[in-house]
Coordinates of C-alpha atoms and ligand atoms in Angstrom, one line a residue:
M521 CA -10.2 -90.6 -92.3
K522 CA -7.8 -89.6 -94.6
I523 CA -7.5 -85.9 -93.7
N524 CA -6.8 -86.9 -90.2
K525 CA -4.3 -89.1 -90.9
L526 CA -2.4 -86.4 -93.1
F527 CA -3.1 -84.0 -89.9
K528 CA -1.6 -86.1 -87.8
K529 CA 1.9 -86.8 -89.8
E530 CA 2.0 -83.1 -90.2
N531 CA 2.3 -82.7 -86.7
E532 CA 4.3 -85.3 -85.5
V533 CA 7.4 -84.6 -83.7
P534 CA 10.3 -86.9 -83.5
G535 CA 10.6 -88.4 -79.8
A536 CA 13.6 -86.4 -78.6
E537 CA 12.5 -83.1 -79.8
R538 CA 8.9 -83.7 -78.0
K539 CA 10.6 -84.4 -74.8
I540 CA 12.8 -81.0 -75.1
Q541 CA 9.1 -79.5 -75.6
R542 CA 7.7 -81.2 -72.7
R543 CA 10.6 -80.3 -70.5
T544 CA 10.6 -76.8 -71.6
F545 CA 7.3 -76.8 -70.6
I546 CA 7.6 -77.7 -67.3
S547 CA 10.7 -76.0 -66.6
F548 CA 8.5 -72.8 -67.3
A549 CA 5.7 -73.9 -65.4
V550 CA 7.7 -74.6 -62.5
F551 CA 9.4 -71.2 -62.9
S552 CA 5.8 -69.4 -63.3
V553 CA 4.9 -70.9 -59.8
L554 CA 8.3 -70.3 -58.1
Y555 CA 7.7 -66.7 -59.3
G556 CA 4.1 -66.5 -58.3
A557 CA 4.8 -67.7 -55.0
G558 CA 7.8 -65.4 -54.8
Y559 CA 5.8 -62.5 -55.6
A560 CA 3.1 -63.2 -53.2
A561 CA 5.3 -63.6 -50.6
W562 CA 6.9 -60.5 -51.3
R563 CA 3.6 -58.8 -51.5
K564 CA 2.5 -60.1 -48.3
L565 CA 5.7 -58.7 -46.7
Y566 CA 5.3 -55.5 -48.5
H567 CA 1.9 -54.8 -47.2
A568 CA 2.4 -56.2 -43.6
A569 CA 1.7 -54.1 -40.6
E570 CA 4.8 -52.4 -39.4
E571 CA 6.3 -53.6 -36.2
T572 CA 5.2 -51.0 -33.4
E573 CA 4.5 -47.8 -35.8
G574 CA 7.4 -45.9 -35.9
V575 CA 9.3 -47.1 -33.2
T576 CA 11.4 -49.7 -35.1
A577 CA 12.9 -48.4 -38.0
G578 CA 9.9 -49.1 -40.3
A579 CA 10.6 -52.7 -40.1
K580 CA 7.8 -55.0 -41.1
A581 CA 6.3 -57.2 -38.3
P582 CA 7.1 -60.8 -39.8
L583 CA 10.8 -59.5 -40.1
R584 CA 10.9 -58.9 -36.1
K585 CA 9.6 -62.4 -35.4
A586 CA 12.7 -63.8 -34.4
L587 CA 13.7 -60.7 -32.1
N588 CA 10.2 -60.8 -30.7
A589 CA 10.4 -64.4 -30.4
N590 CA 13.8 -63.7 -28.5
E591 CA 12.5 -60.9 -26.1
E592 CA 9.5 -63.4 -25.2
F593 CA 11.8 -66.2 -24.5
F594 CA 14.0 -63.8 -22.4
R595 CA 10.9 -62.1 -20.6
K596 CA 9.6 -65.4 -19.6
G597 CA 13.0 -66.2 -18.1
F598 CA 13.4 -62.7 -16.7
D599 CA 13.9 -63.4 -13.0
E600 CA 13.9 -60.1 -11.0
N601 CA 16.0 -62.0 -8.3
R602 CA 18.5 -63.0 -11.0
L603 CA 21.3 -60.5 -10.0
A604 CA 24.0 -59.0 -12.4
K605 CA 27.4 -60.2 -11.2
T606 CA 29.0 -57.3 -8.6
Y607 CA 32.8 -56.5 -8.1
P608 CA 34.5 -55.3 -5.1
K609 CA 34.9 -51.5 -5.4
S610 CA 38.6 -51.9 -6.1
M611 CA 38.3 -53.2 -9.3
A612 CA 36.1 -50.3 -10.6
A613 CA 37.8 -48.4 -13.5
K614 CA 39.1 -45.3 -12.3
K615 CA 39.2 -43.9 -15.9
V616 CA 35.8 -44.4 -17.4
R617 CA 35.0 -44.8 -20.7
Q618 CA 32.5 -42.3 -22.4
N619 CA 30.6 -43.4 -25.1
G620 CA 27.7 -41.6 -26.9
D621 CA 26.9 -37.7 -26.5
V622 CA 23.4 -37.5 -28.1
G623 CA 21.4 -35.4 -26.1
L624 CA 24.2 -33.7 -24.4
D625 CA 24.0 -30.6 -25.4
T626 CA 26.8 -28.2 -23.8
D627 CA 24.9 -25.0 -23.1
F628 CA 22.5 -27.1 -20.6
D629 CA 22.0 -25.3 -17.6
A630 CA 21.9 -27.8 -14.7
G631 CA 20.8 -25.2 -12.4
D632 CA 17.3 -25.1 -13.8
W633 CA 17.2 -29.0 -14.1
A634 CA 14.3 -30.8 -12.1
L635 CA 13.2 -34.2 -13.5
S636 CA 10.0 -34.2 -15.0
V637 CA 7.8 -37.2 -14.2
T638 CA 4.3 -37.6 -16.3
K639 CA 1.7 -39.5 -13.8
S640 CA -1.1 -39.1 -16.1
K641 CA -1.9 -36.6 -18.9
N642 CA -2.5 -33.5 -16.6
D643 CA -0.2 -34.7 -13.8
M644 CA 3.2 -33.9 -13.5
L645 CA 5.7 -34.3 -10.7
Q646 CA 8.9 -31.9 -10.9
I647 CA 11.5 -33.4 -9.0
S648 CA 14.8 -31.7 -7.6
L649 CA 18.1 -33.5 -7.3
K650 CA 18.2 -32.6 -3.7
E651 CA 15.1 -34.5 -3.3
I652 CA 16.4 -37.3 -5.4
M653 CA 19.7 -37.5 -2.9
Q654 CA 17.4 -37.6 0.1
L655 CA 16.1 -41.1 -0.9
P656 CA 18.2 -44.3 0.1
K657 CA 21.6 -44.7 -1.8
T658 CA 22.2 -47.7 -3.3
E659 CA 25.6 -48.6 -5.0
I660 CA 26.6 -51.0 -7.5
V661 CA 29.9 -52.1 -9.3
Y662 CA 29.3 -54.1 -12.2
D663 CA 30.2 -55.2 -15.6
F664 CA 28.8 -52.5 -17.9
K665 CA 28.4 -53.6 -21.5
C666 CA 28.1 -51.5 -24.8
I667 CA 26.8 -53.1 -27.7
E668 CA 29.6 -52.1 -30.0
G669 CA 32.0 -54.8 -27.9
W670 CA 33.3 -53.1 -25.1
D671 CA 32.5 -53.7 -21.3
Q672 CA 34.0 -52.1 -18.3
I673 CA 33.7 -52.8 -14.3
S674 CA 32.4 -49.3 -13.3
H675 CA 31.1 -48.1 -9.8
W676 CA 27.7 -46.1 -9.5
G677 CA 25.6 -44.8 -6.8
G678 CA 22.0 -43.4 -6.6
V679 CA 18.3 -44.4 -5.6
R680 CA 16.6 -47.7 -7.2
F681 CA 14.3 -46.9 -9.7
S682 CA 11.9 -49.2 -7.8
D683 CA 12.4 -47.2 -4.3
F684 CA 11.9 -43.8 -6.1
M685 CA 8.4 -45.3 -7.8
A686 CA 7.5 -46.3 -4.2
H687 CA 8.4 -43.1 -2.3
Y688 CA 6.3 -41.1 -5.2
G689 CA 3.4 -43.5 -5.0
L690 CA 3.8 -44.1 -8.5
N691 CA 2.2 -47.9 -7.9
K692 CA -0.2 -47.7 -10.8
Q693 CA 2.4 -46.1 -12.8
A694 CA 4.9 -49.2 -12.1
S695 CA 1.9 -51.6 -13.1
M696 CA 2.0 -50.4 -16.8
K697 CA 4.1 -52.2 -19.2
Y698 CA 7.2 -49.6 -20.1
V699 CA 8.6 -46.6 -18.8
G700 CA 10.1 -44.1 -21.4
L701 CA 12.9 -41.6 -20.6
Q702 CA 14.2 -38.9 -22.7
T703 CA 17.1 -36.0 -22.4
P704 CA 15.9 -32.7 -21.5
D705 CA 16.3 -31.7 -25.4
E706 CA 14.8 -35.0 -26.2
E707 CA 17.2 -36.1 -28.4
Y708 CA 17.8 -39.2 -26.9
Y709 CA 15.3 -41.5 -25.5
V710 CA 14.9 -45.2 -24.2
G711 CA 12.1 -47.2 -23.4
I712 CA 12.2 -49.9 -20.9
D713 CA 10.3 -52.9 -20.0
M714 CA 8.8 -52.6 -16.6
A715 CA 10.2 -55.6 -15.1
S716 CA 13.8 -54.6 -16.2
A717 CA 13.4 -51.0 -14.9
M718 CA 11.7 -52.6 -11.5
H719 CA 14.4 -54.8 -11.3
P720 CA 16.4 -54.5 -7.7
Q721 CA 19.7 -53.2 -9.5
T722 CA 18.6 -50.6 -11.8
L723 CA 19.3 -46.9 -10.4
L724 CA 18.5 -43.6 -11.0
C725 CA 22.1 -42.5 -10.8
Y726 CA 23.9 -39.5 -9.7
E727 CA 27.1 -40.6 -8.5
M728 CA 30.3 -42.4 -10.3
N729 CA 33.4 -43.6 -8.1
E730 CA 31.4 -42.1 -5.3
Q731 CA 31.5 -38.3 -7.1
P732 CA 28.9 -36.2 -8.7
L733 CA 28.3 -37.4 -12.3
L734 CA 30.6 -35.8 -14.8
P735 CA 28.8 -34.0 -17.7
E736 CA 29.6 -36.3 -20.2
H737 CA 28.4 -39.4 -18.0
G738 CA 25.2 -37.8 -17.7
Y739 CA 24.9 -35.2 -14.5
P740 CA 22.9 -34.8 -13.1
L741 CA 20.8 -38.1 -13.2
R742 CA 21.4 -41.1 -15.5
L743 CA 19.9 -44.4 -15.7
I744 CA 21.8 -47.5 -15.0
I745 CA 20.5 -50.8 -15.7
P746 CA 22.8 -53.7 -15.5
V747 CA 20.4 -55.9 -17.0
K748 CA 20.5 -54.3 -20.2
Y749 CA 23.5 -53.1 -22.8
G750 CA 24.8 -49.3 -22.5
I751 CA 22.4 -48.1 -25.0
K752 CA 19.6 -48.2 -22.7
N753 CA 21.7 -46.4 -20.1
L754 CA 20.2 -43.1 -20.7
K755 CA 22.4 -40.2 -19.5
R756 CA 21.2 -36.8 -18.3
I757 CA 17.3 -37.9 -17.8
G758 CA 15.2 -35.1 -18.4
S759 CA 11.5 -36.8 -18.3
M760 CA 9.8 -39.7 -17.9
F761 CA 6.6 -41.1 -18.7
F762 CA 4.8 -44.7 -18.3
S763 CA 2.6 -46.6 -21.3
N764 CA 1.2 -49.7 -22.0
E765 CA 3.0 -49.4 -25.6
R766 CA 6.7 -49.3 -26.5
P767 CA 7.9 -45.8 -25.9
P768 CA 10.1 -44.4 -28.9
D769 CA 13.7 -45.6 -28.5
Y770 CA 16.6 -44.0 -30.5
W771 CA 18.6 -47.1 -31.1
A772 CA 15.4 -49.1 -32.0
E773 CA 14.6 -46.7 -34.4
Q774 CA 18.0 -47.3 -36.2
G775 CA 17.0 -51.1 -36.1
Y776 CA 18.4 -52.2 -32.8
D777 CA 17.1 -54.7 -30.6
Y778 CA 14.5 -52.9 -28.6
Y779 CA 14.6 -55.2 -25.4
S780 CA 18.4 -55.2 -25.6
G781 CA 18.6 -57.6 -22.4
L782 CA 21.7 -58.9 -21.0
Ligands
MTE946 N1 21.9 -39.2 -23.4 C1 22.4 -40.2 -24.2 N2 22.8 -41.3 -23.2 C2 23.3 -42.2 -23.7 C3 24.0 -42.4 -25.1 C4 23.9 -41.3 -25.6 O1 24.4 -41.2 -26.7 N3 23.1 -39.9 -25.4 N4 24.5 -43.5 -25.3 C5 24.5 -44.7 -24.6 C6 25.4 -45.9 -24.8 S1 25.4 -46.6 -26.4 C7 26.4 -46.2 -24.0 S2 27.3 -47.4 -24.2 C8 26.3 -45.4 -22.8 C9 27.8 -45.2 -22.3 O2 27.9 -44.6 -21.2 P1 29.3 -43.7 -20.5 O3 29.5 -42.9 -21.7 O4 29.1 -43.2 -19.1 O5 30.5 -45.0 -20.4 O6 25.9 -44.4 -22.4 C10 24.2 -44.5 -23.1 N5 23.3 -43.4 -23.0
MO947 MO1 27.0 -48.3 -26.2

C-alpha cells in the first residue's frame, strides 16, 4: 500500500503535461495510420497492372480510369450516323498545313508501294494504288483538328474505309475490335476502334484539293478520319491488320489518349 502510493506519486504528471503527452500520442497514431494508408495505396498502384501492356506509356490501369471512362462514355454515345460538319469546297484551305513527319522518310520509293493488308496470320493482300483508285470515290471537306490546338478546313478524296472492307470481303475482319495501321518503315502507327474506322466519313485517302496527295501529306495513301484528332490520321499507310486487342499507337505510347475521339 505504502509502496504503491509512492510509486503513483513519482509517476504523477501535472495535468497540462499529460494533455500534451496524450496529444503527442494521438498525433503520432494519426500520422502512422495515414502514412500506412498512403504507403499501402502507393504499393497498390505500383503493383497494379499496366494499362494494355506496352501500349499506353507503361501507365498503370488505375491512373487511366478517367480516360477509359471517357472512352466508354464516348463509345456509348458514338453514333455512326452522326456526321462531322462539312463545308463547301470553296472554303477549303489552298495552303494546307503540314504537321508531323514521323515515318515519312524521303528516300521512300512510291513506285514499289502497295498496301499490305493482313487478313490473318498467313493471308496477306497486296493492293496497288491503281486498284484502290478504281473503287468508288468519296470526297469530304471538313475541319481537320490537331490536338496541338489548330484546325483547318481541308478537302480530301479517296475510298471509304467501309467500302474498301466490303470490296475486299473483309467482313470477318470488320467484326474485330480494332484496326492497326502503320507507315512502310513502321515508325508511325495508330490503332483505331472499328466503329470509328467504319464510320461513313472515314477515308483511305489519295487526293487533297483534287490533286494527288503531296509527299508531306502522306502520298500515296493516308487515313482521313474526321471523328478523330489529327494524330490518328496516319500519313503514308504501308500496312494494316485487325485485332481484338489495342494495336500499338505512337502517341498513346507517349501518354496521349488512345481513343482521341472528337
Ligand atoms: N506518318 C505520319 N502520320 C501523321 C503524323 C506523323 O508524324 N507521321 N502526324 C499526325 C498529326 S499529329 C497530324 S496533326 C496530322 C497532320 O496532317 P497534315 O500534315 O496533312 O496536316 O498528321 C498525322 N499523321
Ligand atoms: Mo496533330
